[in-house]
Amino acid sequence: MLLRGLMLKGSGPAVVATAGGAHGGSLTLEDCYVSGSRCGLVLRERAVGTLRRSVLCKCGEDGIQASGGGAALIESCSIFDNARHGVVVSGRGSSVRISRSMLSNNGGAGVAVDQEGGGRVEDNDLRNNALGPCVVGEASKTRVAVGSNLT
């Protein structure tokens, strides 16, 4: 599914949620503004989300959550002013790839990865997050590559 040029505001558990199921599923957000709800975007059960030139902000918890094998590709996005983390990746098979994006002023970390989640975080602005730019749990340390970020 492709969502382009939309303003999406919510008040429930997530503004946009997708579960892939047995065959996976995909969602692309381009040039969108997502705010409100507990989370801006939730990807689970092998769902794959691609975000380009979008804003995810002012969520009650996290801007983006990828779990249960969910994956996110985030390029040239702004993820800020979320009550908890900008992006959370948790669980084996879950991953994130973030580049050329700004993740700042979040109540937790810019990016948080744990429980055997993985990813690559490069060429981003990760300044001014309450718990630091990137927090990686012990079970994910060998699965995450972090480099060339402003911190």
Coordinates of N, CA, C and O in Angstrom, one line a residue:
M1 N 0.8 -1.2 0.0 CA 0.0 0.0 0.0 C 0.9 1.2 0.0 O 1.9 1.3 0.7
L2 N 0.5 2.2 -0.8 CA 1.3 3.5 -0.9 C 0.4 4.6 -0.3 O -0.7 4.8 -0.7
L3 N 1.0 5.4 0.7 CA 0.3 6.6 1.2 C 1.2 7.7 0.9 O 2.4 7.7 1.3
R4 N 0.8 8.7 0.1 CA 1.6 9.8 -0.3 C 0.9 11.2 -0.1 O -0.3 11.4 -0.4
G5 N 1.7 12.1 0.5 CA 1.2 13.5 0.7 C 0.0 13.6 1.6 O -0.8 14.5 1.4
L6 N -0.1 12.8 2.7 CA -1.2 12.9 3.6 C -0.8 13.4 5.0 O 0.3 13.2 5.4
M7 N -1.8 14.0 5.6 CA -1.6 14.3 7.1 C -2.5 13.3 7.8 O -3.7 13.2 7.6
L8 N -1.8 12.5 8.7 CA -2.5 11.4 9.4 C -2.4 11.7 10.9 O -1.3 11.7 11.4
K9 N -3.5 11.9 11.5 CA -3.5 12.2 13.0 C -4.4 11.1 13.6 O -5.5 10.8 13.1
G10 N -4.0 10.7 14.8 CA -4.8 9.6 15.5 C -4.9 9.8 16.9 O -4.2 10.7 17.5
S11 N -5.8 9.0 17.6 CA -5.9 9.1 19.0 C -5.9 7.7 19.7 O -6.1 7.6 20.9
G12 N -5.8 6.7 18.9 CA -5.8 5.3 19.4 C -4.4 4.7 19.6 O -3.5 5.5 19.8
P13 N -4.3 3.4 19.5 CA -3.0 2.8 19.7 C -1.9 3.2 18.7 O -0.8 3.3 19.0
A14 N -2.3 3.4 17.4 CA -1.4 3.7 16.4 C -2.1 4.5 15.3 O -3.3 4.3 15.0
V15 N -1.4 5.5 14.7 CA -2.0 6.2 13.6 C -2.0 5.2 12.4 O -3.1 5.1 11.7
V16 N -0.9 4.5 12.1 CA -0.9 3.5 11.1 C -0.3 2.2 11.6 O 0.8 2.3 12.3
A17 N -1.0 1.1 11.5 CA -0.5 -0.2 12.0 C -0.6 -1.2 10.9 O -1.6 -1.2 10.1
T18 N 0.4 -2.1 10.7 CA 0.3 -3.1 9.7 C 1.0 -4.4 10.2 O 2.0 -4.3 10.9
A19 N 0.3 -5.5 9.9 CA 0.9 -6.8 10.3 C 0.9 -7.6 9.0 O 0.0 -7.6 8.2
G20 N 2.1 -8.2 8.8 CA 2.3 -8.9 7.5 C 1.7 -10.3 7.5 O 1.4 -10.8 6.4
G21 N 1.6 -11.0 8.6 CA 1.1 -12.4 8.5 C 2.0 -13.3 7.8 O 3.2 -13.1 7.7
A22 N 1.5 -14.4 7.4 CA 2.3 -15.5 6.8 C 3.1 -15.0 5.6 O 4.2 -15.5 5.3
H23 N 2.5 -14.1 4.8 CA 3.2 -13.7 3.5 C 3.9 -12.3 3.6 O 4.3 -11.8 2.6
G24 N 3.9 -11.8 4.8 CA 4.4 -10.4 5.0 C 3.5 -9.4 4.4 O 2.4 -9.7 3.8
G25 N 3.8 -8.2 4.4 CA 3.0 -7.1 3.9 C 3.8 -5.9 3.8 O 4.9 -5.8 4.4
S26 N 3.4 -4.9 2.9 CA 4.3 -3.8 2.8 C 3.5 -2.5 2.8 O 2.3 -2.5 2.4
L27 N 4.1 -1.4 3.3 CA 3.5 -0.1 3.4 C 4.6 0.9 3.0 O 5.7 0.8 3.5
T28 N 4.3 1.9 2.2 CA 5.2 2.9 1.8 C 4.5 4.2 2.2 O 3.4 4.5 1.8
L29 N 5.2 5.1 3.0 CA 4.8 6.4 3.3 C 5.7 7.4 2.7 O 6.9 7.3 2.9
E30 N 5.2 8.3 1.8 CA 6.1 9.3 1.2 C 5.4 10.6 1.4 O 4.2 10.8 1.2
D31 N 6.2 11.6 1.8 CA 5.8 13.0 2.0 C 4.6 13.1 2.9 O 3.6 13.9 2.6
C32 N 4.5 12.3 4.0 CA 3.4 12.3 4.9 C 3.7 13.0 6.2 O 4.9 13.0 6.6
Y33 N 2.7 13.4 6.9 CA 2.9 14.0 8.3 C 2.0 13.1 9.2 O 0.8 13.0 9.0
V34 N 2.6 12.4 10.2 CA 2.0 11.5 11.1 C 2.1 11.9 12.5 O 3.3 12.2 12.9
S35 N 1.0 12.1 13.2 CA 1.2 12.5 14.6 C 0.0 12.0 15.5 O -1.0 11.6 15.0
G36 N 0.2 12.1 16.8 CA -0.8 11.7 17.7 C -0.8 10.2 18.0 O 0.2 9.6 17.7
S37 N -1.7 9.7 18.7 CA -1.8 8.3 19.1 C -0.7 7.9 20.0 O 0.2 8.7 20.3
R38 N -0.7 6.6 20.4 CA 0.4 6.1 21.2 C 1.6 6.0 20.4 O 2.7 6.3 20.8
C39 N 1.5 5.5 19.1 CA 2.6 5.3 18.2 C 2.2 5.8 16.8 O 1.1 5.7 16.4
G40 N 3.2 6.3 16.1 CA 2.9 6.8 14.8 C 2.7 5.7 13.8 O 1.8 5.6 13.0
L41 N 3.7 4.7 13.8 CA 3.6 3.6 12.8 C 4.1 2.4 13.6 O 5.1 2.4 14.2
V42 N 3.3 1.3 13.5 CA 3.6 0.0 14.1 C 3.7 -1.0 13.0 O 2.8 -1.2 12.2
L43 N 4.9 -1.7 12.9 CA 5.1 -2.8 11.9 C 5.4 -4.1 12.7 O 6.3 -4.1 13.5
R44 N 4.6 -5.1 12.4 CA 4.8 -6.4 13.1 C 4.5 -7.5 12.2 O 3.9 -7.3 11.1
E45 N 4.8 -8.7 12.6 CA 4.5 -10.0 11.9 C 5.1 -9.9 10.5 O 4.3 -10.1 9.5
R46 N 6.3 -9.6 10.3 CA 7.0 -9.5 9.0 C 6.5 -8.5 8.1 O 6.8 -8.5 6.9
A47 N 5.8 -7.5 8.6 CA 5.5 -6.3 7.7 C 6.7 -5.5 7.5 O 7.6 -5.4 8.3
V48 N 6.7 -4.9 6.3 CA 7.8 -4.0 5.9 C 7.3 -2.6 5.6 O 6.4 -2.5 4.8
G49 N 7.9 -1.6 6.2 CA 7.5 -0.3 6.0 C 8.7 0.5 5.4 O 9.8 0.4 5.8
T50 N 8.4 1.3 4.3 CA 9.4 2.2 3.7 C 8.8 3.6 3.9 O 7.7 3.9 3.5
L51 N 9.7 4.5 4.5 CA 9.3 5.8 4.8 C 10.3 6.8 4.1 O 11.5 6.6 4.4
R52 N 9.8 7.7 3.4 CA 10.6 8.7 2.7 C 10.0 10.1 2.9 O 8.8 10.3 2.7
R53 N 10.9 11.0 3.2 CA 10.5 12.4 3.3 C 9.3 12.7 4.2 O 8.4 13.5 3.8
S54 N 9.1 11.9 5.2 CA 7.9 12.1 6.1 C 8.3 12.5 7.5 O 9.4 12.5 7.9
V55 N 7.3 13.0 8.2 CA 7.4 13.5 9.6 C 6.6 12.6 10.4 O 5.4 12.4 10.2
L56 N 7.2 12.1 11.5 CA 6.4 11.4 12.6 C 6.7 12.1 13.9 O 7.9 12.0 14.3
C57 N 5.7 12.7 14.5 CA 6.0 13.5 15.7 C 4.8 13.5 16.7 O 3.7 13.1 16.3
K58 N 5.2 13.9 17.9 CA 4.2 14.1 19.0 C 3.3 12.9 19.3 O 2.1 13.1 19.5
C59 N 3.9 11.8 19.3 CA 3.2 10.5 19.7 C 3.3 10.3 21.2 O 4.3 10.7 21.8
G60 N 2.3 9.7 21.8 CA 2.3 9.4 23.2 C 3.4 8.5 23.7 O 3.7 8.4 24.8
E61 N 3.9 7.6 22.8 CA 5.0 6.7 23.1 C 6.1 6.9 22.0 O 6.9 7.8 22.1
D62 N 6.1 6.0 21.0 CA 7.2 6.0 20.0 C 6.7 6.5 18.7 O 5.5 6.3 18.3
G63 N 7.6 7.0 17.9 CA 7.3 7.4 16.5 C 7.1 6.2 15.7 O 6.1 6.1 14.9
I64 N 8.0 5.2 15.7 CA 7.9 4.0 14.9 C 8.3 2.8 15.8 O 9.3 2.9 16.6
Q65 N 7.5 1.7 15.7 CA 7.8 0.5 16.4 C 7.9 -0.6 15.3 O 7.0 -0.8 14.5
A66 N 9.0 -1.4 15.4 CA 9.1 -2.6 14.5 C 9.4 -3.8 15.4 O 10.3 -3.8 16.2
S67 N 8.5 -4.8 15.4 CA 8.6 -5.9 16.3 C 8.1 -7.2 15.6 O 7.4 -7.1 14.6
G68 N 8.4 -8.3 16.2 CA 7.8 -9.6 15.6 C 8.2 -9.8 14.2 O 7.5 -10.4 13.4
G69 N 9.4 -9.4 13.8 CA 9.9 -9.6 12.4 C 9.6 -8.4 11.5 O 9.9 -8.5 10.3
G70 N 9.0 -7.4 12.0 CA 8.7 -6.2 11.2 C 10.0 -5.5 10.9 O 11.0 -5.5 11.6
A71 N 10.0 -4.7 9.8 CA 11.2 -4.0 9.3 C 10.8 -2.7 8.8 O 9.8 -2.5 8.2
A72 N 11.7 -1.7 9.0 CA 11.5 -0.4 8.5 C 12.7 0.2 7.7 O 13.9 0.0 8.2
L73 N 12.5 0.8 6.6 CA 13.5 1.5 5.8 C 13.1 3.0 5.9 O 12.0 3.3 5.4
I74 N 14.0 3.8 6.5 CA 13.6 5.2 6.8 C 14.7 6.1 6.1 O 15.8 6.0 6.5
E75 N 14.2 6.9 5.2 CA 15.1 7.8 4.5 C 14.6 9.2 4.5 O 13.4 9.4 4.1
S76 N 15.5 10.1 4.8 CA 15.2 11.6 4.8 C 13.9 11.9 5.5 O 13.0 12.7 5.0
C77 N 13.7 11.4 6.7 CA 12.5 11.7 7.5 C 12.9 12.5 8.8 O 14.1 12.6 9.1
S78 N 11.9 13.1 9.4 CA 12.0 13.8 10.6 C 11.1 13.1 11.7 O 9.9 13.0 11.5
I79 N 11.8 12.6 12.8 CA 11.1 11.9 13.8 C 11.4 12.6 15.1 O 12.5 12.5 15.6
F80 N 10.5 13.3 15.7 CA 10.8 14.2 16.8 C 9.6 14.4 17.8 O 8.5 14.1 17.4
D81 N 9.9 14.9 19.0 CA 8.9 15.2 20.0 C 8.0 14.1 20.4 O 6.8 14.3 20.7
N82 N 8.5 12.8 20.3 CA 7.7 11.7 20.8 C 8.0 11.5 22.3 O 9.1 11.7 22.8
A83 N 7.0 11.0 23.0 CA 7.1 10.9 24.5 C 8.2 9.9 24.9 O 8.8 10.1 25.9
R84 N 8.4 8.9 24.1 CA 9.4 7.9 24.4 C 10.4 7.9 23.3 O 11.1 8.9 23.2
H85 N 10.6 6.9 22.6 CA 11.7 6.8 21.6 C 11.2 7.3 20.2 O 10.1 7.2 19.9
G86 N 12.2 7.7 19.4 CA 11.9 8.0 18.0 C 11.6 6.7 17.2 O 10.5 6.6 16.6
V87 N 12.5 5.7 17.3 CA 12.3 4.4 16.6 C 12.6 3.3 17.6 O 13.7 3.4 18.3
V88 N 11.8 2.3 17.7 CA 12.0 1.1 18.6 C 12.0 -0.1 17.7 O 11.1 -0.3 16.9
V89 N 13.1 -1.0 17.9 CA 13.2 -2.2 17.2 C 13.4 -3.3 18.2 O 14.3 -3.2 19.0
S90 N 12.5 -4.3 18.2 CA 12.6 -5.4 19.2 C 12.2 -6.7 18.7 O 11.2 -6.8 17.9
G91 N 12.9 -7.7 19.1 CA 12.6 -9.1 18.7 C 13.4 -9.6 17.5 O 13.7 -8.8 16.6
R92 N 13.7 -10.9 17.6 CA 14.5 -11.5 16.5 C 13.8 -11.3 15.2 O 12.6 -11.5 15.0
G93 N 14.6 -11.0 14.2 CA 14.1 -10.8 12.8 C 13.6 -9.4 12.5 O 13.3 -9.0 11.4
S94 N 13.4 -8.6 13.6 CA 13.0 -7.2 13.4 C 14.2 -6.3 13.1 O 15.3 -6.6 13.6
S95 N 14.0 -5.4 12.2 CA 15.2 -4.6 11.8 C 14.8 -3.2 11.3 O 13.6 -2.9 11.0
V96 N 15.8 -2.3 11.3 CA 15.6 -0.9 10.8 C 16.8 -0.5 10.0 O 17.9 -0.9 10.4
R97 N 16.6 0.3 9.0 CA 17.7 0.9 8.3 C 17.3 2.4 8.2 O 16.3 2.7 7.6
I98 N 18.1 3.2 8.8 CA 17.8 4.7 8.9 C 19.0 5.5 8.3 O 20.1 5.3 8.7
S99 N 18.7 6.3 7.3 CA 19.7 7.2 6.7 C 19.1 8.6 6.4 O 17.9 8.7 6.1
R100 N 20.0 9.6 6.5 CA 19.7 10.9 6.1 C 18.5 11.5 6.8 O 17.7 12.2 6.2
S101 N 18.3 11.1 8.1 CA 17.1 11.5 8.8 C 17.4 12.2 10.1 O 18.6 12.2 10.5
M102 N 16.5 12.9 10.6 CA 16.6 13.7 11.9 C 15.7 13.0 12.9 O 14.5 12.9 12.7
L103 N 16.3 12.6 14.0 CA 15.6 12.0 15.1 C 16.0 12.8 16.4 O 17.1 12.6 16.9
S104 N 15.2 13.7 16.9 CA 15.6 14.5 18.0 C 14.4 14.9 18.9 O 13.3 14.7 18.5
N105 N 14.8 15.4 20.1 CA 13.9 15.8 21.1 C 12.8 14.8 21.5 O 11.7 15.1 21.8
N106 N 13.2 13.5 21.4 CA 12.4 12.4 21.9 C 12.6 12.2 23.4 O 13.7 12.4 23.9
G107 N 11.6 11.8 24.1 CA 11.7 11.6 25.6 C 12.6 10.4 26.0 O 13.1 10.3 27.1
G108 N 12.9 9.5 25.1 CA 13.8 8.4 25.3 C 15.0 8.6 24.4 O 15.6 9.6 24.2
A109 N 15.4 7.5 23.7 CA 16.5 7.5 22.7 C 16.0 7.9 21.3 O 14.8 7.7 21.0
G110 N 16.9 8.3 20.5 CA 16.5 8.5 19.1 C 16.1 7.2 18.5 O 15.1 7.1 17.8
V111 N 17.0 6.2 18.7 CA 16.8 4.8 18.2 C 17.0 3.9 19.4 O 18.1 4.0 20.0
A112 N 16.1 2.9 19.6 CA 16.3 1.9 20.7 C 16.2 0.5 20.0 O 15.2 0.3 19.4
V113 N 17.2 -0.3 20.2 CA 17.1 -1.7 19.6 C 17.5 -2.7 20.7 O 18.4 -2.5 21.4
D114 N 16.6 -3.7 20.8 CA 16.9 -4.8 21.9 C 16.2 -6.1 21.5 O 15.5 -6.1 20.4
Q115 N 16.3 -7.1 22.3 CA 15.7 -8.4 22.2 C 16.0 -9.0 20.8 O 15.2 -9.5 20.1
E116 N 17.3 -8.9 20.4 CA 17.8 -9.5 19.2 C 17.3 -8.8 17.9 O 17.4 -9.4 16.8
G117 N 16.8 -7.6 18.0 CA 16.5 -6.8 16.8 C 17.8 -6.3 16.2 O 18.9 -6.4 16.8
G118 N 17.8 -5.8 15.0 CA 19.0 -5.4 14.3 C 18.8 -4.2 13.5 O 17.7 -3.6 13.4
G119 N 19.8 -3.7 12.9 CA 19.7 -2.6 12.0 C 21.0 -1.8 11.6 O 22.1 -2.2 12.1
R120 N 20.8 -0.8 10.8 CA 21.9 0.1 10.4 C 21.4 1.5 10.5 O 20.3 1.8 10.0
V121 N 22.2 2.3 11.3 CA 21.8 3.7 11.5 C 23.0 4.6 11.1 O 24.0 4.6 11.8
E122 N 22.9 5.2 9.9 CA 24.0 6.0 9.4 C 23.6 7.3 8.8 O 22.5 7.4 8.2
D123 N 24.4 8.3 8.9 CA 24.2 9.6 8.3 C 23.0 10.3 8.7 O 22.2 10.9 7.9
N124 N 22.7 10.3 10.0 CA 21.5 10.9 10.6 C 21.9 12.0 11.7 O 23.0 12.0 12.2
D125 N 21.0 12.8 12.0 CA 21.1 13.8 13.1 C 20.3 13.2 14.3 O 19.1 13.1 14.2
L126 N 21.1 12.8 15.3 CA 20.5 12.1 16.4 C 20.7 12.9 17.7 O 20.7 12.3 18.8
R127 N 20.7 14.2 17.6 CA 21.0 15.1 18.8 C 19.7 15.3 19.6 O 18.6 15.2 19.1
N128 N 20.0 15.6 20.9 CA 18.9 16.1 21.8 C 17.8 15.1 22.1 O 16.7 15.5 22.2
N129 N 18.2 13.9 22.3 CA 17.2 12.9 22.8 C 17.5 12.6 24.3 O 18.7 12.5 24.6
A130 N 16.5 12.5 25.1 CA 16.7 12.4 26.5 C 17.6 11.3 27.0 O 18.4 11.4 27.9
L131 N 17.6 10.1 26.3 CA 18.4 9.0 26.7 C 19.6 8.7 25.8 O 20.2 7.7 25.8
G132 N 19.8 9.7 24.9 CA 21.0 9.6 24.0 C 20.5 9.3 22.6 O 19.4 9.0 22.3
P133 N 21.5 9.3 21.7 CA 21.2 9.1 20.3 C 20.7 7.7 19.9 O 19.7 7.5 19.2
C134 N 21.4 6.6 20.4 CA 21.1 5.3 20.0 C 21.4 4.3 21.2 O 22.5 4.3 21.7
V135 N 20.4 3.6 21.7 CA 20.5 2.7 22.8 C 20.3 1.3 22.2 O 19.3 1.0 21.6
V136 N 21.4 0.4 22.4 CA 21.3 -0.9 21.9 C 21.5 -1.9 23.1 O 22.5 -1.8 23.8
G137 N 20.5 -2.8 23.3 CA 20.5 -3.7 24.3 C 21.6 -4.8 24.1 O 22.0 -5.0 23.0
E138 N 22.0 -5.5 25.1 CA 23.0 -6.5 25.1 C 22.7 -7.6 24.0 O 23.6 -8.0 23.3
A139 N 21.5 -8.0 23.9 CA 21.1 -9.1 22.9 C 21.2 -8.7 21.5 O 21.2 -9.5 20.6
S140 N 21.3 -7.4 21.3 CA 21.3 -6.8 19.9 C 22.7 -6.2 19.5 O 22.8 -5.8 18.3
K141 N 23.7 -6.2 20.4 CA 24.9 -5.5 20.1 C 25.6 -6.0 18.8 O 26.1 -5.2 18.1
T142 N 25.6 -7.2 18.5 CA 26.2 -7.7 17.3 C 25.4 -7.6 16.0 O 25.8 -7.8 14.9
R143 N 24.1 -7.1 16.2 CA 23.2 -7.0 15.1 C 22.9 -5.6 14.6 O 22.1 -5.3 13.7
V144 N 23.6 -4.6 15.2 CA 23.4 -3.2 14.9 C 24.7 -2.5 14.5 O 25.7 -2.7 15.1
A145 N 24.6 -1.8 13.4 CA 25.8 -1.0 12.9 C 25.4 0.5 13.0 O 24.3 0.9 12.5
V146 N 26.2 1.2 13.7 CA 25.9 2.7 13.9 C 27.2 3.4 13.4 O 28.3 3.1 13.8
G147 N 27.0 4.4 12.5 CA 28.1 5.2 12.1 C 27.7 6.5 11.4 O 26.6 6.6 10.9
S148 N 28.7 7.5 11.4 CA 28.5 8.7 10.7 C 27.3 9.5 11.1 O 26.6 10.0 10.2
N149 N 26.9 9.5 12.3 CA 25.7 10.3 12.8 C 26.2 11.5 13.6 O 27.2 11.5 14.3
L150 N 25.4 12.6 13.5 CA 25.6 13.7 14.4 C 25.0 13.3 15.7 O 23.8 12.9 15.8
T151 N 25.8 13.4 16.8 CA 25.3 13.1 18.1 C 25.6 14.2 19.1 O 25.4 14.2 20.2

